[in-house]
Amino acid sequence: MKKIFIKYVSQNILGMVGMSLYILADTFFISKAVGSNGITALNLVLPVYNLIFAIGAMIGVGSAIRYVVEKNKGDTSSESYFFHALLWCIMISVIFILIGIFIPDRLVGLLGGDSAIINTGKNYTRIFMLFTPFFMCNYVCNAFVRNDGAPSIAMCATLFSSLFNIVFDYILMFPLGLGMEGAALATAISPIIGILICCIHFFSDKCSVKLKPAVPSVKRLIYSCQVGVSSFVAEISSGVITIVFNMIILRLAGNIGVAAYGVVANTSLVAVALFNGIAQGSQPLISDYYGRGLRKNVGSILRMAVVSSLLIAALLILFIYTFAPFVTSVFNSEHDARLASYAESGLRLYFTGFIFAGINIVGSAILSAVESVKYAFAASIMRGFIAISIFAFTLSAAFGMTGVWLAFPAAEFVTMFIIVKGLRKNYSNCNR
């Protein structure tokens, strides 16, 4: 069992880290090509990315979990989940496309951009929103491939799409001189690469996923989203945190402060990806064992996942405390002393939260996989909306920028109690 766990988790960690790298690549290349205004613009529109990914994650992961559990119970209605998930993603994408076409400048302004930031970020926003269907459908395809026993292909899809984005970020932004628009194009096209690679599995003899047409059903969508909601909140929480922090930091430190937060937030995406890799690598195994009634196996995977998250969190914190100046310098092409000071302090304080966040991310996914929706939803809402907002406003009022950075670890610490309670309850059930 340990070998299977290592195989699934390692491949999913590679895939999720690869997925996080295209935002990090955007940040790096934009910092070199456009400077701090570019980083600020990117950070202001990141919540839109988060919302798109969150919807794709909720529908894709939720549908894939229902598919695996019902298939293992012998329910033939499971065959329509894949088509149904893709159809809903395409339908929902229309809203984002219309916003991208007609009011991208208003969206950037609504998210806190002044006139200079709006001019820098509006075309970037327009381009990536036009490709919303591909972002969402890529998430669905990847979730079904992973849950259909092909984690290697899911990993390759994510890694190669990210590699495409990084390479074409450079080509479009520098040799071709397209600036922010080039970064947007590279990012927007990358999920198409992921979908094409997933098709290798869908057209193979090993694939059990069927594209069985189905009429759109709100009832079935809600049924899938019930177990996918923790994935939604895990993704959207980054967006909510970004909006809240941007609003507070603009008041405390202006655009330079937001640029510093952009360094912290985008670096943290890689950390979150590591824990999402553990979560998404564990989830298919737990859903499979749970669907077959193998409760002790579920408990074993749960234990290995939690221990892995604690180990990775400790290594991350050690790395950031040691190399925070170097990480900051990579994105500070203008050598701004204020940006460096804010970012270095922010990285060290913010990353202490991952000792708790790792348990929360992994725990939420595991609770969803065993259909423990109540605890998964409560924890997701707490960490993604309630606790982070309360701590961000109260701690920043008391301690300024230091309070902003401490809000994340404080919120994750409080949320951990809900996760631990849910895991203990399910773990005791798994060992009966």
CSV table of C-alpha atoms in Angstrom, one decimal:
chain,number,residue,atom,x,y,z
A,1,MET,CA,0.0,0.0,0.0
A,2,LYS,CA,2.9,2.4,0.8
A,3,LYS,CA,4.2,1.9,-2.8
A,4,ILE,CA,0.9,2.8,-4.3
A,5,PHE,CA,0.6,5.8,-2.0
A,6,ILE,CA,4.1,7.0,-3.0
A,7,LYS,CA,3.3,6.5,-6.7
A,8,TYR,CA,0.1,8.4,-6.7
A,9,VAL,CA,1.2,11.2,-4.3
A,10,SER,CA,4.6,11.8,-6.0
A,11,GLN,CA,3.1,12.0,-9.4
A,12,ASN,CA,0.4,14.3,-8.2
A,13,ILE,CA,2.8,16.5,-6.4
A,14,LEU,CA,4.8,16.9,-9.6
A,15,GLY,CA,1.7,17.7,-11.5
A,16,MET,CA,0.3,20.2,-9.0
A,17,VAL,CA,3.7,21.9,-8.7
A,18,GLY,CA,3.8,22.1,-12.5
A,19,MET,CA,0.4,23.7,-12.5
A,20,SER,CA,1.5,26.3,-9.9
A,21,LEU,CA,4.6,27.2,-11.9
A,22,TYR,CA,2.8,28.9,-14.7
A,23,ILE,CA,1.5,31.6,-12.3
A,24,LEU,CA,5.0,31.8,-10.8
A,25,ALA,CA,6.5,32.0,-14.3
A,26,ASP,CA,4.1,34.8,-15.2
A,27,THR,CA,5.2,36.6,-12.0
A,28,PHE,CA,8.9,36.2,-12.8
A,29,PHE,CA,8.8,37.2,-16.5
A,30,ILE,CA,6.3,40.1,-15.8
A,31,SER,CA,8.6,41.4,-13.1
A,32,LYS,CA,11.5,41.5,-15.6
A,33,ALA,CA,9.4,42.9,-18.5
A,34,VAL,CA,7.0,45.3,-16.8
A,35,GLY,CA,8.3,45.8,-13.2
A,36,SER,CA,6.3,46.2,-10.0
A,37,ASN,CA,3.2,47.6,-11.7
A,38,GLY,CA,3.0,44.4,-13.7
A,39,ILE,CA,3.2,42.3,-10.5
A,40,THR,CA,0.6,44.4,-8.9
A,41,ALA,CA,-1.8,44.0,-11.9
A,42,LEU,CA,-1.2,40.3,-11.9
A,43,ASN,CA,-1.9,40.0,-8.2
A,44,LEU,CA,-5.1,42.0,-8.4
A,45,VAL,CA,-6.6,39.7,-11.1
A,46,LEU,CA,-5.4,36.4,-9.5
A,47,PRO,CA,-8.7,36.0,-7.7
A,48,VAL,CA,-10.4,35.7,-11.1
A,49,TYR,CA,-8.0,32.8,-11.9
A,50,ASN,CA,-8.8,31.3,-8.5
A,51,LEU,CA,-12.6,31.5,-9.2
A,52,ILE,CA,-12.2,29.8,-12.6
A,53,PHE,CA,-10.0,27.0,-11.1
A,54,ALA,CA,-12.3,26.7,-8.1
A,55,ILE,CA,-15.4,26.1,-10.3
A,56,GLY,CA,-13.5,23.6,-12.5
A,57,ALA,CA,-12.2,21.9,-9.3
A,58,MET,CA,-15.6,21.6,-7.7
A,59,ILE,CA,-17.2,20.2,-10.7
A,60,GLY,CA,-14.3,18.1,-11.9
A,61,VAL,CA,-13.1,16.6,-8.6
A,62,GLY,CA,-16.7,16.2,-7.3
A,63,SER,CA,-17.9,14.4,-10.4
A,64,ALA,CA,-14.8,12.2,-10.5
A,65,ILE,CA,-15.3,11.2,-6.8
A,66,ARG,CA,-19.0,10.3,-7.5
A,67,TYR,CA,-18.0,8.5,-10.6
A,68,VAL,CA,-15.4,6.2,-8.8
A,69,VAL,CA,-17.6,5.5,-5.8
A,70,GLU,CA,-20.7,4.7,-7.8
A,71,LYS,CA,-18.8,2.7,-10.4
A,72,ASN,CA,-17.3,0.5,-7.7
A,73,LYS,CA,-20.8,0.0,-6.3
A,74,GLY,CA,-21.9,-1.2,-9.7
A,75,ASP,CA,-24.1,1.8,-10.6
A,76,THR,CA,-24.3,2.2,-14.4
A,77,SER,CA,-25.5,5.8,-14.1
A,78,SER,CA,-21.9,6.8,-13.2
A,79,GLU,CA,-21.1,6.7,-17.0
A,80,SER,CA,-22.6,10.1,-17.6
A,81,TYR,CA,-20.6,12.0,-15.0
A,82,PHE,CA,-17.8,13.0,-17.4
A,83,PHE,CA,-20.0,14.4,-20.1
A,84,HIS,CA,-22.1,16.2,-17.6
A,85,ALA,CA,-19.1,17.8,-15.9
A,86,LEU,CA,-17.7,19.1,-19.2
A,87,LEU,CA,-21.1,20.4,-20.3
A,88,TRP,CA,-21.6,22.4,-17.1
A,89,CYS,CA,-18.1,23.9,-17.3
A,90,ILE,CA,-18.7,25.1,-20.8
A,91,MET,CA,-22.0,26.6,-19.9
A,92,ILE,CA,-20.7,28.4,-16.9
A,93,SER,CA,-17.6,29.7,-18.9
A,94,VAL,CA,-19.9,31.9,-21.0
A,95,ILE,CA,-20.2,34.3,-18.1
A,96,PHE,CA,-16.5,34.8,-17.9
A,97,ILE,CA,-16.1,35.1,-21.6
A,98,LEU,CA,-18.6,38.0,-21.8
A,99,ILE,CA,-16.9,39.8,-18.9
A,100,GLY,CA,-13.6,39.4,-20.6
A,101,ILE,CA,-14.9,40.8,-23.9
A,102,PHE,CA,-16.8,43.8,-22.6
A,103,ILE,CA,-15.6,45.0,-19.2
A,104,PRO,CA,-12.1,43.7,-18.3
A,105,ASP,CA,-11.0,47.3,-17.4
A,106,ARG,CA,-13.9,47.6,-15.0
A,107,LEU,CA,-13.0,44.3,-13.4
A,108,VAL,CA,-9.4,45.3,-12.8
A,109,GLY,CA,-10.7,48.6,-11.3
A,110,LEU,CA,-13.2,46.8,-9.1
A,111,LEU,CA,-10.3,44.6,-7.7
A,112,GLY,CA,-8.4,47.7,-6.6
A,113,GLY,CA,-6.4,48.9,-9.6
A,114,ASP,CA,-5.8,52.6,-10.2
A,115,SER,CA,-5.6,54.0,-13.8
A,116,ALA,CA,-1.9,52.9,-14.3
A,117,ILE,CA,-2.7,49.3,-13.1
A,118,ILE,CA,-5.9,49.1,-15.2
A,119,ASN,CA,-3.9,50.1,-18.3
A,120,THR,CA,-1.3,47.4,-17.5
A,121,GLY,CA,-3.7,44.6,-16.7
A,122,LYS,CA,-6.9,45.0,-18.8
A,123,ASN,CA,-5.7,43.2,-21.9
A,124,TYR,CA,-4.1,40.4,-19.8
A,125,THR,CA,-7.4,39.9,-18.1
A,126,ARG,CA,-9.4,40.0,-21.4
A,127,ILE,CA,-7.2,37.3,-23.0
A,128,PHE,CA,-7.1,34.7,-20.2
A,129,MET,CA,-10.9,35.1,-19.6
A,130,LEU,CA,-11.6,34.2,-23.2
A,131,PHE,CA,-10.0,30.8,-22.6
A,132,THR,CA,-12.0,30.0,-19.5
A,133,PRO,CA,-13.7,26.9,-21.0
A,134,PHE,CA,-10.2,25.3,-21.5
A,135,PHE,CA,-9.1,26.1,-17.9
A,136,MET,CA,-12.2,24.5,-16.5
A,137,CYS,CA,-12.4,21.5,-18.8
A,138,ASN,CA,-8.7,20.8,-18.3
A,139,TYR,CA,-9.4,20.4,-14.5
A,140,VAL,CA,-12.2,18.0,-15.3
A,141,CYS,CA,-10.2,15.9,-17.7
A,142,ASN,CA,-7.3,15.7,-15.3
A,143,ALA,CA,-9.5,14.7,-12.4
A,144,PHE,CA,-11.1,11.9,-14.3
A,145,VAL,CA,-7.8,10.6,-15.8
A,146,ARG,CA,-6.3,10.6,-12.3
A,147,ASN,CA,-9.4,8.7,-10.8
A,148,ASP,CA,-9.4,6.3,-13.7
A,149,GLY,CA,-6.1,4.8,-12.6
A,150,ALA,CA,-3.8,6.9,-14.8
A,151,PRO,CA,-2.0,9.3,-12.5
A,152,SER,CA,1.1,9.3,-14.7
A,153,ILE,CA,-0.8,10.7,-17.7
A,154,ALA,CA,-2.5,13.3,-15.4
A,155,MET,CA,0.9,14.3,-14.1
A,156,CYS,CA,2.3,14.6,-17.7
A,157,ALA,CA,-0.6,16.6,-18.8
A,158,THR,CA,0.0,19.1,-16.0
A,159,LEU,CA,3.7,19.2,-16.3
A,160,PHE,CA,3.8,19.6,-20.1
A,161,SER,CA,1.1,22.3,-20.1
A,162,SER,CA,3.1,24.2,-17.5
A,163,LEU,CA,6.4,23.7,-19.4
A,164,PHE,CA,4.6,25.1,-22.6
A,165,ASN,CA,3.5,28.1,-20.6
A,166,ILE,CA,7.0,28.8,-19.2
A,167,VAL,CA,8.7,28.5,-22.6
A,168,PHE,CA,6.1,30.6,-24.4
A,169,ASP,CA,6.0,33.2,-21.6
A,170,TYR,CA,9.6,33.9,-22.5
A,171,ILE,CA,9.2,33.7,-26.3
A,172,LEU,CA,6.1,35.9,-26.4
A,173,MET,CA,7.2,38.5,-23.9
A,174,PHE,CA,10.8,39.0,-24.9
A,175,PRO,CA,11.8,38.0,-28.4
A,176,LEU,CA,8.3,39.0,-29.7
A,177,GLY,CA,7.9,41.9,-27.3
A,178,LEU,CA,4.2,41.3,-26.4
A,179,GLY,CA,4.6,42.1,-22.7
A,180,MET,CA,1.6,41.4,-20.5
A,181,GLU,CA,-0.4,40.2,-23.5
A,182,GLY,CA,2.2,37.6,-24.3
A,183,ALA,CA,2.1,36.3,-20.7
A,184,ALA,CA,-1.7,36.0,-21.0
A,185,LEU,CA,-1.5,34.2,-24.3
A,186,ALA,CA,1.0,31.6,-23.0
A,187,THR,CA,-1.0,31.0,-19.9
A,188,ALA,CA,-4.3,30.8,-21.8
A,189,ILE,CA,-3.1,28.3,-24.4
A,190,SER,CA,-1.4,25.9,-21.8
A,191,PRO,CA,-4.6,24.1,-20.6
A,192,ILE,CA,-5.3,23.1,-24.2
A,193,ILE,CA,-2.0,21.1,-24.1
A,194,GLY,CA,-3.2,19.5,-20.9
A,195,ILE,CA,-6.5,18.4,-22.5
A,196,LEU,CA,-4.8,17.0,-25.5
A,197,ILE,CA,-2.4,14.9,-23.3
A,198,CYS,CA,-5.4,13.6,-21.2
A,199,CYS,CA,-7.0,12.4,-24.5
A,200,ILE,CA,-4.1,9.9,-24.8
A,201,HIS,CA,-5.8,8.0,-21.9
A,202,PHE,CA,-9.4,8.7,-23.1
A,203,PHE,CA,-8.7,7.0,-26.4
A,204,SER,CA,-6.7,4.1,-24.9
A,205,ASP,CA,-8.0,0.6,-24.2
A,206,LYS,CA,-7.3,1.1,-20.5
A,207,CYS,CA,-9.9,3.9,-20.2
A,208,SER,CA,-13.2,3.1,-18.5
A,209,VAL,CA,-14.4,6.7,-18.6
A,210,LYS,CA,-17.2,7.2,-21.2
A,211,LEU,CA,-18.4,10.3,-22.8
A,212,LYS,CA,-22.0,9.4,-22.5
A,213,PRO,CA,-24.3,12.3,-23.5
A,214,ALA,CA,-26.7,13.6,-20.8
A,215,VAL,CA,-29.2,16.4,-20.4
A,216,PRO,CA,-27.9,19.1,-18.0
A,217,SER,CA,-29.3,18.4,-14.6
A,218,VAL,CA,-29.0,20.9,-11.8
A,219,LYS,CA,-29.8,18.1,-9.3
A,220,ARG,CA,-26.8,16.0,-10.5
A,221,LEU,CA,-24.6,19.1,-10.6
A,222,ILE,CA,-25.4,19.8,-6.9
A,223,TYR,CA,-24.9,16.2,-6.0
A,224,SER,CA,-21.4,16.3,-7.5
A,225,CYS,CA,-20.6,19.6,-6.1
A,226,GLN,CA,-21.5,18.5,-2.6
A,227,VAL,CA,-18.3,16.4,-2.4
A,228,GLY,CA,-16.4,18.8,-4.6
A,229,VAL,CA,-17.1,21.9,-2.5
A,230,SER,CA,-14.0,21.5,-0.4
A,231,SER,CA,-11.9,21.6,-3.6
A,232,PHE,CA,-13.8,24.7,-4.6
A,233,VAL,CA,-13.1,26.4,-1.3
A,234,ALA,CA,-9.5,25.3,-1.3
A,235,GLU,CA,-9.1,27.1,-4.6
A,236,ILE,CA,-11.3,30.1,-4.1
A,237,SER,CA,-9.9,30.7,-0.6
A,238,SER,CA,-6.6,31.9,-2.3
A,239,GLY,CA,-8.7,34.4,-4.2
A,240,VAL,CA,-10.6,35.6,-1.2
A,241,ILE,CA,-7.4,35.9,0.8
A,242,THR,CA,-5.8,37.9,-2.1
A,243,ILE,CA,-8.8,40.3,-2.4
A,244,VAL,CA,-8.9,40.9,1.4
A,245,PHE,CA,-5.1,41.3,1.7
A,246,ASN,CA,-4.9,43.6,-1.4
A,247,MET,CA,-7.6,45.9,0.0
A,248,ILE,CA,-5.8,46.1,3.4
A,249,ILE,CA,-2.3,46.4,1.9
A,250,LEU,CA,-3.3,49.1,-0.6
A,251,ARG,CA,-4.3,51.2,2.4
A,252,LEU,CA,-1.2,50.4,4.5
A,253,ALA,CA,1.6,50.3,1.9
A,254,GLY,CA,0.2,51.2,-1.5
A,255,ASN,CA,1.1,49.5,-4.8
A,256,ILE,CA,4.6,48.5,-3.6
A,257,GLY,CA,3.0,46.6,-0.7
A,258,VAL,CA,0.7,44.8,-3.1
A,259,ALA,CA,3.7,43.9,-5.3
A,260,ALA,CA,5.4,42.5,-2.2
A,261,TYR,CA,2.3,40.5,-1.4
A,262,GLY,CA,2.3,39.3,-5.0
A,263,VAL,CA,5.8,37.8,-4.3
A,264,VAL,CA,4.5,36.1,-1.1
A,265,ALA,CA,1.3,34.9,-2.6
A,266,ASN,CA,2.7,33.5,-5.8
A,267,THR,CA,5.6,31.8,-4.0
A,268,SER,CA,3.0,30.2,-1.6
A,269,LEU,CA,1.2,28.8,-4.6
A,270,VAL,CA,4.1,26.3,-5.0
A,271,ALA,CA,3.7,25.4,-1.3
A,272,VAL,CA,-0.1,24.9,-1.7
A,273,ALA,CA,0.6,22.8,-4.8
A,274,LEU,CA,2.7,20.4,-2.7
A,275,PHE,CA,-0.2,19.8,-0.3
A,276,ASN,CA,-2.7,19.6,-3.1
A,277,GLY,CA,-0.5,17.0,-4.6
A,278,ILE,CA,-0.7,14.9,-1.4
A,279,ALA,CA,-4.5,15.5,-1.2
A,280,GLN,CA,-5.2,14.7,-4.8
A,281,GLY,CA,-2.9,11.7,-4.8
A,282,SER,CA,-4.6,10.3,-1.7
A,283,GLN,CA,-8.1,11.0,-2.9
A,284,PRO,CA,-8.5,8.4,-5.6
A,285,LEU,CA,-7.1,5.7,-3.4
A,286,ILE,CA,-9.4,6.6,-0.5
A,287,SER,CA,-12.4,6.9,-2.8
A,288,ASP,CA,-11.6,3.5,-4.2
A,289,TYR,CA,-11.1,1.8,-0.8
A,290,TYR,CA,-14.1,3.6,0.6
A,291,GLY,CA,-16.3,2.5,-2.3
A,292,ARG,CA,-15.2,-1.1,-1.8
A,293,GLY,CA,-15.7,-1.0,2.0
A,294,LEU,CA,-12.0,-1.4,2.8
A,295,ARG,CA,-12.1,0.9,5.9
A,296,LYS,CA,-8.7,-0.1,7.3
A,297,ASN,CA,-7.0,0.8,4.0
A,298,VAL,CA,-8.7,4.2,4.2
A,299,GLY,CA,-7.2,4.7,7.7
A,300,SER,CA,-3.7,3.7,6.5
A,301,ILE,CA,-3.7,6.2,3.6
A,302,LEU,CA,-5.1,8.9,5.9
A,303,ARG,CA,-2.2,8.4,8.3
A,304,MET,CA,0.5,8.5,5.6
A,305,ALA,CA,-1.0,11.6,4.0
A,306,VAL,CA,-1.0,13.6,7.3
A,307,VAL,CA,2.5,12.5,8.2
A,308,SER,CA,3.7,13.5,4.7
A,309,SER,CA,2.1,17.0,4.9
A,310,LEU,CA,3.8,17.7,8.3
A,311,LEU,CA,7.2,16.7,6.9
A,312,ILE,CA,6.8,18.9,3.8
A,313,ALA,CA,5.6,21.8,5.9
A,314,ALA,CA,8.7,21.6,8.1
A,315,LEU,CA,11.0,21.6,5.1
A,316,LEU,CA,9.2,24.5,3.5
A,317,ILE,CA,9.5,26.7,6.6
A,318,LEU,CA,13.2,25.9,7.0
A,319,PHE,CA,13.8,26.8,3.3
A,320,ILE,CA,11.9,30.1,3.5
A,321,TYR,CA,13.6,31.2,6.7
A,322,THR,CA,17.0,30.5,5.1
A,323,PHE,CA,16.4,31.8,1.6
A,324,ALA,CA,13.8,34.5,1.9
A,325,PRO,CA,16.2,37.3,0.6
A,326,PHE,CA,17.1,35.2,-2.5
A,327,VAL,CA,13.4,34.4,-3.3
A,328,THR,CA,12.5,38.1,-3.0
A,329,SER,CA,15.4,39.2,-5.2
A,330,VAL,CA,14.3,36.9,-8.1
A,331,PHE,CA,11.1,39.0,-8.4
A,332,ASN,CA,12.6,42.4,-7.5
A,333,SER,CA,14.2,43.4,-10.8
A,334,GLU,CA,14.0,47.1,-9.9
A,335,HIS,CA,15.9,46.4,-6.6
A,336,ASP,CA,13.2,48.3,-4.6
A,337,ALA,CA,14.3,48.4,-0.9
A,338,ARG,CA,10.7,48.7,0.4
A,339,LEU,CA,9.5,45.8,-1.7
A,340,ALA,CA,12.4,43.6,-0.5
A,341,SER,CA,11.7,44.5,3.2
A,342,TYR,CA,8.0,43.8,3.0
A,343,ALA,CA,8.4,40.6,1.0
A,344,GLU,CA,11.2,39.1,3.1
A,345,SER,CA,9.3,39.7,6.3
A,346,GLY,CA,6.0,38.5,4.7
A,347,LEU,CA,7.5,35.2,3.5
A,348,ARG,CA,8.9,34.2,6.9
A,349,LEU,CA,5.7,35.0,8.8
A,350,TYR,CA,3.2,33.8,6.2
A,351,PHE,CA,4.9,30.5,5.6
A,352,THR,CA,4.7,29.5,9.3
A,353,GLY,CA,1.0,28.9,8.6
A,354,PHE,CA,1.8,25.9,6.3
A,355,ILE,CA,2.4,23.6,9.3
A,356,PHE,CA,-1.4,24.0,9.9
A,357,ALA,CA,-2.5,24.6,6.3
A,358,GLY,CA,-0.9,21.3,5.1
A,359,ILE,CA,-3.1,19.3,7.5
A,360,ASN,CA,-6.2,21.4,6.5
A,361,ILE,CA,-5.7,21.0,2.8
A,362,VAL,CA,-5.0,17.3,3.0
A,363,GLY,CA,-7.7,16.7,5.6
A,364,SER,CA,-10.4,18.5,3.6
A,365,ALA,CA,-9.7,16.4,0.5
A,366,ILE,CA,-9.7,13.1,2.6
A,367,LEU,CA,-13.0,14.1,4.3
A,368,SER,CA,-14.5,14.7,0.9
A,369,ALA,CA,-13.2,11.4,-0.5
A,370,VAL,CA,-15.1,9.5,2.3
A,371,GLU,CA,-18.2,11.7,1.7
A,372,SER,CA,-17.9,13.4,5.1
A,373,VAL,CA,-19.3,16.6,3.6
A,374,LYS,CA,-20.2,18.4,6.8
A,375,TYR,CA,-16.7,18.6,8.3
A,376,ALA,CA,-15.0,19.2,4.9
A,377,PHE,CA,-17.4,22.1,4.1
A,378,ALA,CA,-17.2,23.6,7.6
A,379,ALA,CA,-13.4,23.6,7.5
A,380,SER,CA,-13.3,25.0,4.0
A,381,ILE,CA,-15.6,27.9,4.8
A,382,MET,CA,-13.6,28.6,8.0
A,383,ARG,CA,-10.2,28.7,6.4
A,384,GLY,CA,-11.3,30.3,3.1
A,385,PHE,CA,-13.6,33.0,4.3
A,386,ILE,CA,-14.5,33.5,8.0
A,387,ALA,CA,-11.2,33.1,9.9
A,388,ILE,CA,-8.9,34.7,7.4
A,389,SER,CA,-11.1,37.8,7.0
A,390,ILE,CA,-11.5,38.3,10.7
A,391,PHE,CA,-7.8,37.8,11.5
A,392,ALA,CA,-6.7,40.0,8.5
A,393,PHE,CA,-8.7,43.0,9.6
A,394,THR,CA,-8.1,42.6,13.4
A,395,LEU,CA,-4.4,41.8,13.3
A,396,SER,CA,-3.6,44.4,10.6
A,397,ALA,CA,-5.4,47.1,12.7
A,398,ALA,CA,-3.2,46.1,15.7
A,399,PHE,CA,0.1,45.4,14.1
A,400,GLY,CA,0.1,46.9,10.5
A,401,MET,CA,1.8,44.8,7.8
A,402,THR,CA,3.1,42.3,10.4
A,403,GLY,CA,-0.5,41.6,11.3
A,404,VAL,CA,-1.4,41.1,7.6
A,405,TRP,CA,1.2,38.3,7.3
A,406,LEU,CA,0.2,36.7,10.6
A,407,ALA,CA,-3.5,36.4,9.6
A,408,PHE,CA,-2.8,33.4,7.4
A,409,PRO,CA,-1.2,31.2,10.1
A,410,ALA,CA,-3.8,32.3,12.7
A,411,ALA,CA,-6.7,31.3,10.5
A,412,GLU,CA,-5.2,28.0,9.6
A,413,PHE,CA,-4.5,27.2,13.2
A,414,VAL,CA,-8.2,27.8,14.2
A,415,THR,CA,-9.4,25.7,11.2
A,416,MET,CA,-7.2,22.8,12.1
A,417,PHE,CA,-9.4,22.0,15.1
A,418,ILE,CA,-12.3,21.3,12.8
A,419,ILE,CA,-10.2,19.1,10.5
A,420,VAL,CA,-8.7,17.1,13.4
A,421,LYS,CA,-12.2,16.5,14.8
A,422,GLY,CA,-13.5,15.2,11.5
A,423,LEU,CA,-10.4,13.1,10.8
A,424,ARG,CA,-10.6,11.5,14.3
A,425,LYS,CA,-14.2,10.6,13.8
A,426,ASN,CA,-13.6,9.1,10.4
A,427,TYR,CA,-10.3,7.4,11.4
A,428,SER,CA,-12.0,5.7,14.4
A,429,ASN,CA,-14.7,4.5,12.0
A,430,CYS,CA,-12.1,3.2,9.6
A,431,ASN,CA,-10.5,1.0,12.3
A,432,ARG,CA,-13.7,-0.6,13.5
